Amino acid sequence: MTLTAPPAERGTTASAPPEKTDAAPRRPWRHRISRFDQHASPYFYISPFFLLFGLVGLFPLLYTIWVAVHDWNLLKGQGDFVGVGNFVDILGDGMFWNSIFNTLSIFLLSAIPQLAVALFIAYLLDRGLRTPTFWRMSVLIPFVVTPVAVALIFSSIFNEADGLANNLLNLIGIADQQWKEDTALSHIAIAVMVNFRWTGYNALILLAAMQSVPRDLYESAAIDGAGSARRFFSITIPTIRPTLIFVIITSTIGGLQIFAEPKLFDVSTAGGIGGSDRQFQTTVLFLWELAFFRLDLGKASAVAILLFLLIVVFGLINFLISRRISTGDDRRNRAARRRIRSTSKEDVR
């Protein structure tokens, strides 16, 4: 026998409203706050970087473009809109191309030896010398010295009258050299100044990458009969390649923006414009001359934009070369793994 409730009771039970509690409205509100915090917090954490980048990076770049398309005087302010007129004038100016040549020449004379010496110093420091902290701090001392002090010291060393460089050359029977008048010699002297200041800094960066290389790789290679040179070029260089690329890119950016060393190299020239005949005037020095000597901010901004594009081009070249090298290494590694697998299968058979 089945017991059923009376119809009145069933209707009463079905139509009874649910009980209301105080905690029910709070759960959705807290849940929404929690979801908002979960999704929005990462953007709030990284927002200071973008705010600072917009303030000190993006806004100056956009404002420089705005100035470059106007006839803008340093004292009188904004003038007429000229479009690409400033760029056309700069590209037709022989002094601009002379500054580009000087910049690239000094950059190549400083970047290539700097990277090679930094690798060698990092390798020596990675060998486990005694008192490693002392040697690392000693390598970093030139970077701590201000660029102005370095430039003044080396300007005295390469003084044509009684400088240390000419005195040392005289000891071996070489006549005095015109370090500040000859184009090639002035580029070499300025490159020496740049290398003195930045080689130790790059060496410490490369040293940090070398110390992260597993020591088991060196031990295995030594057991197999690989010498120091073979281990360096076959293990160290491929392993630290990302850091090496970083050093190359930062050195490229800094080398193309060189300013203090050529400006202070010959203080006898008017305002330090890069030599009596502009034989070592870099692009940034040419920009500085346009802005503060000729008071032409429009053309100076155009030079800044062109230099920015030049740096971007060099950065893309470095990126493409590094990607091609890494792609070639991946292909060689895959081929080596396939050979190992095929050899293992033949041994099993």
mmCIF file of C-alpha atoms in Angstrom:
data_model
loop_
_atom_site.group_PDB
_atom_site.id
_atom_site.type_symbol
_atom_site.label_atom_id
_atom_site.label_comp_id
_atom_site.label_asym_id
_atom_site.label_seq_id
_atom_site.Cartn_x
_atom_site.Cartn_y
_atom_site.Cartn_z
ATOM 1 C CA MET A 1 0.000 0.000 0.000
ATOM 2 C CA THR A 2 1.303 3.465 -0.954
ATOM 3 C CA LEU A 3 0.780 6.435 1.310
ATOM 4 C CA THR A 4 0.354 9.782 -0.416
ATOM 5 C CA ALA A 5 -0.039 13.176 1.069
ATOM 6 C CA PRO A 6 -3.324 15.024 0.760
ATOM 7 C CA PRO A 7 -3.623 17.408 -2.192
ATOM 8 C CA ALA A 8 -3.595 20.416 0.090
ATOM 9 C CA GLU A 9 -0.345 19.365 1.692
ATOM 10 C CA ARG A 10 1.271 18.700 -1.696
ATOM 11 C CA GLY A 11 0.358 22.150 -2.920
ATOM 12 C CA THR A 12 1.615 23.740 0.257
ATOM 13 C CA THR A 13 4.884 21.871 0.091
ATOM 14 C CA ALA A 14 5.483 22.680 -3.592
ATOM 15 C CA SER A 15 4.720 26.357 -3.289
ATOM 16 C CA ALA A 16 6.755 26.973 -0.151
ATOM 17 C CA PRO A 17 9.442 29.595 -0.906
ATOM 18 C CA PRO A 18 13.091 28.753 -0.121
ATOM 19 C CA GLU A 19 14.496 30.012 3.093
ATOM 20 C CA LYS A 20 16.557 33.215 2.773
ATOM 21 C CA THR A 21 19.923 33.466 4.450
ATOM 22 C CA ASP A 22 22.211 36.423 5.008
ATOM 23 C CA ALA A 23 25.233 34.690 3.410
ATOM 24 C CA ALA A 24 23.593 34.115 0.009
ATOM 25 C CA PRO A 25 24.009 37.665 -1.429
ATOM 26 C CA ARG A 26 27.633 37.924 -0.237
ATOM 27 C CA ARG A 27 28.933 34.913 -2.120
ATOM 28 C CA PRO A 28 28.467 36.306 -5.659
ATOM 29 C CA TRP A 29 29.975 39.686 -4.664
ATOM 30 C CA ARG A 30 33.040 38.113 -3.116
ATOM 31 C CA HIS A 31 33.331 35.745 -6.035
ATOM 32 C CA ARG A 32 33.280 38.655 -8.509
ATOM 33 C CA ILE A 33 35.929 40.517 -6.496
ATOM 34 C CA SER A 34 38.096 37.392 -6.415
ATOM 35 C CA ARG A 35 37.778 36.867 -10.172
ATOM 36 C CA PHE A 36 38.565 40.530 -10.851
ATOM 37 C CA ASP A 37 41.610 40.361 -8.606
ATOM 38 C CA GLN A 38 42.801 37.168 -10.291
ATOM 39 C CA HIS A 39 42.547 38.606 -13.788
ATOM 40 C CA ALA A 40 43.536 42.216 -13.117
ATOM 41 C CA SER A 41 46.388 41.794 -10.637
ATOM 42 C CA PRO A 42 49.027 40.786 -13.232
ATOM 43 C CA TYR A 43 48.272 43.924 -15.256
ATOM 44 C CA PHE A 44 48.557 46.113 -12.171
ATOM 45 C CA TYR A 45 51.900 44.492 -11.335
ATOM 46 C CA ILE A 46 53.395 45.250 -14.755
ATOM 47 C CA SER A 47 51.703 48.637 -15.194
ATOM 48 C CA PRO A 48 54.599 50.637 -13.603
ATOM 49 C CA PHE A 49 56.927 49.456 -16.358
ATOM 50 C CA PHE A 50 54.566 50.531 -19.126
ATOM 51 C CA LEU A 51 53.869 53.847 -17.429
ATOM 52 C CA LEU A 52 57.582 54.592 -17.130
ATOM 53 C CA PHE A 53 58.207 53.371 -20.667
ATOM 54 C CA GLY A 54 55.470 55.635 -21.996
ATOM 55 C CA LEU A 55 56.830 58.581 -20.015
ATOM 56 C CA VAL A 56 60.566 58.275 -20.710
ATOM 57 C CA GLY A 57 60.579 56.124 -23.855
ATOM 58 C CA LEU A 58 57.531 56.299 -26.090
ATOM 59 C CA PHE A 59 56.622 59.954 -25.549
ATOM 60 C CA PRO A 60 60.154 61.295 -26.318
ATOM 61 C CA LEU A 61 60.262 59.146 -29.456
ATOM 62 C CA LEU A 62 56.916 60.409 -30.720
ATOM 63 C CA TYR A 63 57.798 63.993 -29.787
ATOM 64 C CA THR A 64 61.107 63.680 -31.643
ATOM 65 C CA ILE A 65 59.212 62.613 -34.768
ATOM 66 C CA TRP A 66 56.916 65.631 -34.328
ATOM 67 C CA VAL A 67 59.903 67.988 -34.053
ATOM 68 C CA ALA A 68 61.639 66.338 -37.038
ATOM 69 C CA VAL A 69 58.806 67.271 -39.413
ATOM 70 C CA HIS A 70 58.888 70.953 -38.412
ATOM 71 C CA ASP A 71 61.283 73.839 -38.878
ATOM 72 C CA TRP A 72 62.125 74.024 -35.190
ATOM 73 C CA ASN A 73 64.582 76.507 -33.702
ATOM 74 C CA LEU A 74 66.043 75.938 -30.246
ATOM 75 C CA LEU A 75 65.327 79.527 -29.121
ATOM 76 C CA LYS A 76 62.336 80.522 -31.253
ATOM 77 C CA GLY A 77 60.443 77.248 -30.919
ATOM 78 C CA GLN A 78 58.162 75.519 -33.398
ATOM 79 C CA GLY A 79 58.079 76.799 -36.961
ATOM 80 C CA ASP A 80 56.413 75.737 -40.195
ATOM 81 C CA PHE A 81 55.574 72.163 -41.079
ATOM 82 C CA VAL A 82 58.188 70.856 -43.547
ATOM 83 C CA GLY A 83 57.325 67.158 -43.694
ATOM 84 C CA VAL A 84 60.321 65.124 -44.836
ATOM 85 C CA GLY A 85 62.276 68.231 -45.755
ATOM 86 C CA ASN A 86 64.629 67.895 -42.798
ATOM 87 C CA PHE A 87 65.338 64.268 -43.700
ATOM 88 C CA VAL A 88 66.073 65.204 -47.320
ATOM 89 C CA ASP A 89 68.469 67.946 -46.219
ATOM 90 C CA ILE A 90 70.271 65.622 -43.798
ATOM 91 C CA LEU A 91 70.608 62.803 -46.325
ATOM 92 C CA GLY A 92 72.112 65.294 -48.761
ATOM 93 C CA ASP A 93 74.595 66.659 -46.222
ATOM 94 C CA GLY A 94 78.126 65.310 -46.575
ATOM 95 C CA MET A 95 78.836 65.907 -42.883
ATOM 96 C CA PHE A 96 76.097 63.421 -41.985
ATOM 97 C CA TRP A 97 77.636 60.669 -44.100
ATOM 98 C CA ASN A 98 81.065 61.539 -42.701
ATOM 99 C CA SER A 99 79.661 61.062 -39.181
ATOM 100 C CA ILE A 100 78.112 57.721 -40.210
ATOM 101 C CA PHE A 101 81.474 56.534 -41.544
ATOM 102 C CA ASN A 102 83.281 57.627 -38.377
ATOM 103 C CA THR A 103 80.675 55.969 -36.172
ATOM 104 C CA LEU A 104 80.825 52.637 -38.004
ATOM 105 C CA SER A 105 84.637 52.723 -38.119
ATOM 106 C CA ILE A 106 84.997 53.348 -34.391
ATOM 107 C CA PHE A 107 82.272 50.795 -33.676
ATOM 108 C CA LEU A 108 84.018 48.022 -35.624
ATOM 109 C CA LEU A 109 87.428 48.866 -34.167
ATOM 110 C CA SER A 110 86.015 48.696 -30.645
ATOM 111 C CA ALA A 111 83.318 46.000 -30.758
ATOM 112 C CA ILE A 112 85.301 43.161 -32.353
ATOM 113 C CA PRO A 113 88.440 43.359 -30.147
ATOM 114 C CA GLN A 114 86.264 44.107 -27.134
ATOM 115 C CA LEU A 115 84.250 40.910 -27.581
ATOM 116 C CA ALA A 116 87.352 38.791 -28.190
ATOM 117 C CA VAL A 117 89.205 40.148 -25.135
ATOM 118 C CA ALA A 118 86.084 39.871 -22.962
ATOM 119 C CA LEU A 119 85.732 36.200 -23.909
ATOM 120 C CA PHE A 120 89.387 35.565 -23.089
ATOM 121 C CA ILE A 121 89.164 37.332 -19.708
ATOM 122 C CA ALA A 122 85.958 35.495 -18.829
ATOM 123 C CA TYR A 123 87.635 32.194 -19.738
ATOM 124 C CA LEU A 124 90.596 32.970 -17.471
ATOM 125 C CA LEU A 125 88.315 33.942 -14.582
ATOM 126 C CA ASP A 126 86.306 30.770 -15.097
ATOM 127 C CA ARG A 127 89.456 28.644 -14.702
ATOM 128 C CA GLY A 128 89.326 29.012 -10.911
ATOM 129 C CA LEU A 129 92.023 31.563 -10.110
ATOM 130 C CA ARG A 130 92.977 32.343 -6.538
ATOM 131 C CA THR A 131 91.096 35.240 -4.922
ATOM 132 C CA PRO A 132 88.459 35.316 -7.687
ATOM 133 C CA THR A 133 86.577 38.210 -6.054
ATOM 134 C CA PHE A 134 89.666 40.421 -6.250
ATOM 135 C CA TRP A 135 90.171 39.723 -9.948
ATOM 136 C CA ARG A 136 86.512 40.266 -10.773
ATOM 137 C CA MET A 137 86.450 43.598 -8.981
ATOM 138 C CA SER A 138 89.705 44.581 -10.672
ATOM 139 C CA VAL A 139 88.209 43.852 -14.084
ATOM 140 C CA LEU A 140 85.168 45.984 -13.241
ATOM 141 C CA ILE A 141 87.137 49.044 -12.036
ATOM 142 C CA PRO A 142 87.424 50.680 -15.520
ATOM 143 C CA PHE A 143 83.648 50.524 -15.884
ATOM 144 C CA VAL A 144 83.154 52.312 -12.548
ATOM 145 C CA VAL A 145 85.354 55.224 -13.658
ATOM 146 C CA THR A 146 83.280 57.962 -15.288
ATOM 147 C CA PRO A 147 83.528 58.356 -19.081
ATOM 148 C CA VAL A 148 84.733 61.941 -18.663
ATOM 149 C CA ALA A 149 87.700 60.851 -16.543
ATOM 150 C CA VAL A 150 88.566 58.052 -18.976
ATOM 151 C CA ALA A 151 88.379 60.431 -21.931
ATOM 152 C CA LEU A 152 90.607 63.025 -20.268
ATOM 153 C CA ILE A 153 93.196 60.417 -19.249
ATOM 154 C CA PHE A 154 93.418 58.885 -22.722
ATOM 155 C CA SER A 155 93.401 62.322 -24.332
ATOM 156 C CA SER A 156 96.558 63.023 -22.376
ATOM 157 C CA ILE A 157 98.033 59.616 -23.260
ATOM 158 C CA PHE A 158 97.502 60.224 -26.982
ATOM 159 C CA ASN A 159 98.695 63.806 -26.851
ATOM 160 C CA GLU A 160 100.798 64.470 -29.935
ATOM 161 C CA ALA A 161 103.362 66.647 -28.145
ATOM 162 C CA ASP A 162 104.352 64.751 -25.010
ATOM 163 C CA GLY A 163 101.838 61.917 -24.688
ATOM 164 C CA LEU A 164 102.676 58.499 -23.276
ATOM 165 C CA ALA A 165 101.791 56.722 -26.532
ATOM 166 C CA ASN A 166 104.309 58.675 -28.600
ATOM 167 C CA ASN A 167 106.956 58.341 -25.898
ATOM 168 C CA LEU A 168 106.592 54.568 -25.956
ATOM 169 C CA LEU A 169 106.797 54.554 -29.749
ATOM 170 C CA ASN A 170 109.942 56.651 -29.612
ATOM 171 C CA LEU A 171 111.599 53.992 -27.456
ATOM 172 C CA ILE A 172 111.353 51.498 -30.316
ATOM 173 C CA GLY A 173 112.408 53.973 -32.977
ATOM 174 C CA ILE A 174 109.004 55.070 -34.301
ATOM 175 C CA ALA A 175 108.403 58.770 -34.843
ATOM 176 C CA ASP A 176 105.606 60.710 -33.216
ATOM 177 C CA GLN A 177 102.164 59.945 -34.576
ATOM 178 C CA GLN A 178 99.377 62.437 -35.225
ATOM 179 C CA TRP A 179 96.785 60.704 -33.041
ATOM 180 C CA LYS A 180 94.306 63.564 -33.128
ATOM 181 C CA GLU A 181 94.807 64.743 -36.715
ATOM 182 C CA ASP A 182 94.940 61.487 -38.649
ATOM 183 C CA THR A 183 91.542 59.850 -39.218
ATOM 184 C CA ALA A 184 92.580 56.219 -38.807
ATOM 185 C CA LEU A 185 94.796 56.876 -35.760
ATOM 186 C CA SER A 186 92.103 58.925 -34.036
ATOM 187 C CA HIS A 187 89.598 56.124 -34.566
ATOM 188 C CA ILE A 188 92.034 53.612 -33.081
ATOM 189 C CA ALA A 189 92.691 55.829 -30.063
ATOM 190 C CA ILE A 190 88.987 56.335 -29.371
ATOM 191 C CA ALA A 191 88.364 52.596 -29.813
ATOM 192 C CA VAL A 192 91.045 51.917 -27.190
ATOM 193 C CA MET A 193 89.197 54.223 -24.797
ATOM 194 C CA VAL A 194 85.909 52.403 -25.395
ATOM 195 C CA ASN A 195 87.504 48.975 -24.998
ATOM 196 C CA PHE A 196 89.204 50.000 -21.760
ATOM 197 C CA ARG A 197 85.893 50.956 -20.198
ATOM 198 C CA TRP A 198 83.543 48.227 -21.445
ATOM 199 C CA THR A 199 85.641 45.083 -21.815
ATOM 200 C CA GLY A 200 85.563 44.180 -18.115
ATOM 201 C CA TYR A 201 81.824 44.743 -17.870
ATOM 202 C CA ASN A 202 81.111 42.394 -20.777
ATOM 203 C CA ALA A 203 83.627 39.883 -19.408
ATOM 204 C CA LEU A 204 81.671 39.588 -16.149
ATOM 205 C CA ILE A 205 78.424 39.001 -18.039
ATOM 206 C CA LEU A 206 80.058 36.255 -20.088
ATOM 207 C CA LEU A 207 81.658 34.829 -16.939
ATOM 208 C CA ALA A 208 78.233 34.455 -15.313
ATOM 209 C CA ALA A 209 77.074 32.503 -18.366
ATOM 210 C CA MET A 210 80.184 30.311 -18.370
ATOM 211 C CA GLN A 211 79.720 29.375 -14.734
ATOM 212 C CA SER A 212 76.253 28.019 -15.520
ATOM 213 C CA VAL A 213 77.708 25.461 -17.954
ATOM 214 C CA PRO A 214 77.595 21.959 -16.363
ATOM 215 C CA ARG A 215 81.090 20.828 -15.395
ATOM 216 C CA ASP A 216 80.229 17.267 -16.373
ATOM 217 C CA LEU A 217 80.435 18.293 -20.018
ATOM 218 C CA TYR A 218 84.016 19.460 -19.595
ATOM 219 C CA GLU A 219 84.979 16.319 -17.685
ATOM 220 C CA SER A 220 83.442 14.040 -20.311
ATOM 221 C CA ALA A 221 85.159 15.934 -23.112
ATOM 222 C CA ALA A 222 88.492 15.796 -21.271
ATOM 223 C CA ILE A 223 88.144 12.032 -20.829
ATOM 224 C CA ASP A 224 87.475 11.718 -24.559
ATOM 225 C CA GLY A 225 90.737 13.551 -25.222
ATOM 226 C CA ALA A 226 89.456 17.043 -26.097
ATOM 227 C CA GLY A 227 91.921 19.830 -25.349
ATOM 228 C CA SER A 228 91.223 23.201 -23.789
ATOM 229 C CA ALA A 229 90.700 24.941 -27.121
ATOM 230 C CA ARG A 230 88.372 22.207 -28.372
ATOM 231 C CA ARG A 231 86.318 22.329 -25.157
ATOM 232 C CA PHE A 232 86.083 26.107 -25.381
ATOM 233 C CA PHE A 233 84.850 26.221 -28.988
ATOM 234 C CA SER A 234 82.722 23.057 -28.862
ATOM 235 C CA ILE A 235 81.157 23.367 -25.406
ATOM 236 C CA THR A 236 81.557 26.854 -23.952
ATOM 237 C CA ILE A 237 80.706 28.975 -27.007
ATOM 238 C CA PRO A 238 77.569 27.008 -28.049
ATOM 239 C CA THR A 239 76.283 26.920 -24.473
ATOM 240 C CA ILE A 240 76.668 30.640 -23.785
ATOM 241 C CA ARG A 241 75.445 31.699 -27.237
ATOM 242 C CA PRO A 242 72.273 33.486 -25.937
ATOM 243 C CA THR A 243 74.369 35.580 -23.547
ATOM 244 C CA LEU A 244 76.916 36.196 -26.284
ATOM 245 C CA ILE A 245 74.176 37.491 -28.572
ATOM 246 C CA PHE A 246 72.939 39.763 -25.777
ATOM 247 C CA VAL A 247 76.419 41.221 -25.336
ATOM 248 C CA ILE A 248 76.769 41.756 -29.089
ATOM 249 C CA ILE A 249 73.435 43.583 -29.316
ATOM 250 C CA THR A 250 74.101 45.819 -26.306
ATOM 251 C CA SER A 251 77.589 46.589 -27.596
ATOM 252 C CA THR A 252 76.093 47.489 -30.974
ATOM 253 C CA ILE A 253 73.575 49.881 -29.434
ATOM 254 C CA GLY A 254 76.193 51.513 -27.231
ATOM 255 C CA GLY A 255 78.810 51.672 -29.981
ATOM 256 C CA LEU A 256 76.518 53.444 -32.413
ATOM 257 C CA GLN A 257 75.585 56.012 -29.762
ATOM 258 C CA ILE A 258 79.137 56.891 -28.715
ATOM 259 C CA PHE A 259 79.434 60.522 -27.602
ATOM 260 C CA ALA A 260 81.622 61.288 -24.566
ATOM 261 C CA GLU A 261 84.856 59.725 -25.810
ATOM 262 C CA PRO A 262 85.114 61.530 -29.179
ATOM 263 C CA LYS A 263 83.809 64.782 -27.716
ATOM 264 C CA LEU A 264 86.491 64.956 -25.020
ATOM 265 C CA PHE A 265 89.272 63.317 -27.004
ATOM 266 C CA ASP A 266 90.499 66.632 -28.412
ATOM 267 C CA VAL A 267 89.442 69.499 -26.159
ATOM 268 C CA SER A 268 91.365 72.012 -28.279
ATOM 269 C CA THR A 269 88.742 71.913 -31.057
ATOM 270 C CA ALA A 270 85.885 74.380 -30.833
ATOM 271 C CA GLY A 271 83.218 72.822 -28.633
ATOM 272 C CA GLY A 272 84.496 69.302 -29.162
ATOM 273 C CA ILE A 273 82.817 68.737 -32.539
ATOM 274 C CA GLY A 274 85.081 65.814 -33.424
ATOM 275 C CA GLY A 275 88.405 67.151 -34.595
ATOM 276 C CA SER A 276 89.588 70.161 -36.549
ATOM 277 C CA ASP A 277 88.375 68.578 -39.801
ATOM 278 C CA ARG A 278 85.617 66.453 -38.191
ATOM 279 C CA GLN A 279 87.829 63.403 -38.694
ATOM 280 C CA PHE A 280 86.301 61.612 -35.706
ATOM 281 C CA GLN A 281 82.922 63.305 -35.456
ATOM 282 C CA THR A 282 80.331 60.613 -34.717
ATOM 283 C CA THR A 283 76.636 60.787 -35.539
ATOM 284 C CA VAL A 284 75.646 61.787 -32.003
ATOM 285 C CA LEU A 285 78.281 64.530 -32.078
ATOM 286 C CA PHE A 286 76.845 65.757 -35.379
ATOM 287 C CA LEU A 287 73.383 65.734 -33.803
ATOM 288 C CA TRP A 288 74.724 67.705 -30.830
ATOM 289 C CA GLU A 289 76.296 70.269 -33.159
ATOM 290 C CA LEU A 290 73.036 70.750 -35.054
ATOM 291 C CA ALA A 291 70.992 71.185 -31.888
ATOM 292 C CA PHE A 292 73.238 73.386 -29.744
ATOM 293 C CA PHE A 293 75.565 75.113 -32.247
ATOM 294 C CA ARG A 294 73.256 75.695 -35.184
ATOM 295 C CA LEU A 295 70.135 75.743 -32.955
ATOM 296 C CA ASP A 296 68.296 73.581 -35.520
ATOM 297 C CA LEU A 297 66.265 71.095 -33.495
ATOM 298 C CA GLY A 298 64.302 69.951 -36.550
ATOM 299 C CA LYS A 299 67.349 68.597 -38.370
ATOM 300 C CA ALA A 300 68.843 67.304 -35.118
ATOM 301 C CA SER A 301 65.646 65.317 -34.505
ATOM 302 C CA ALA A 302 65.826 63.985 -38.068
ATOM 303 C CA VAL A 303 69.384 62.752 -37.372
ATOM 304 C CA ALA A 304 68.121 61.098 -34.179
ATOM 305 C CA ILE A 305 65.405 59.254 -36.104
ATOM 306 C CA LEU A 306 67.869 58.120 -38.783
ATOM 307 C CA LEU A 307 70.279 56.891 -36.112
ATOM 308 C CA PHE A 308 67.420 55.016 -34.452
ATOM 309 C CA LEU A 309 66.612 53.302 -37.754
ATOM 310 C CA LEU A 310 70.289 52.412 -38.212
ATOM 311 C CA ILE A 311 70.378 50.783 -34.780
ATOM 312 C CA VAL A 312 67.183 48.862 -35.588
ATOM 313 C CA VAL A 313 68.740 47.593 -38.829
ATOM 314 C CA PHE A 314 71.853 46.370 -36.996
ATOM 315 C CA GLY A 315 69.649 44.751 -34.361
ATOM 316 C CA LEU A 316 67.655 42.891 -37.013
ATOM 317 C CA ILE A 317 70.854 41.728 -38.689
ATOM 318 C CA ASN A 318 72.142 40.376 -35.386
ATOM 319 C CA PHE A 319 68.792 38.671 -34.756
ATOM 320 C CA LEU A 320 68.697 37.000 -38.170
ATOM 321 C CA ILE A 321 72.300 35.821 -37.909
ATOM 322 C CA SER A 322 71.769 34.415 -34.408
ATOM 323 C CA ARG A 323 68.546 32.665 -35.450
ATOM 324 C CA ARG A 324 70.263 31.124 -38.451
ATOM 325 C CA ILE A 325 73.136 29.906 -36.281
ATOM 326 C CA SER A 326 70.761 28.425 -33.723
ATOM 327 C CA THR A 327 68.723 26.766 -36.509
ATOM 328 C CA GLY A 328 71.889 25.224 -37.931
ATOM 329 C CA ASP A 329 72.862 23.942 -34.495
ATOM 330 C CA ASP A 330 69.418 22.391 -34.028
ATOM 331 C CA ARG A 331 69.701 20.627 -37.368
ATOM 332 C CA ARG A 332 73.142 19.294 -36.518
ATOM 333 C CA ASN A 333 71.890 18.111 -33.118
ATOM 334 C CA ARG A 334 68.926 16.326 -34.683
ATOM 335 C CA ALA A 335 71.198 14.698 -37.250
ATOM 336 C CA ALA A 336 73.562 13.586 -34.490
ATOM 337 C CA ARG A 337 70.665 12.094 -32.513
ATOM 338 C CA ARG A 338 69.446 10.222 -35.588
ATOM 339 C CA ARG A 339 72.924 8.779 -36.149
ATOM 340 C CA ILE A 340 73.092 7.678 -32.524
ATOM 341 C CA ARG A 341 69.688 6.009 -32.759
ATOM 342 C CA SER A 342 70.581 4.213 -35.984
ATOM 343 C CA THR A 343 73.855 3.021 -34.460
ATOM 344 C CA SER A 344 72.034 1.749 -31.373
ATOM 345 C CA LYS A 345 69.543 -0.170 -33.498
ATOM 346 C CA GLU A 346 72.327 -1.802 -35.499
ATOM 347 C CA ASP A 347 74.076 -2.821 -32.295
ATOM 348 C CA VAL A 348 70.871 -4.379 -30.983
ATOM 349 C CA ARG A 349 70.439 -6.351 -34.198
#
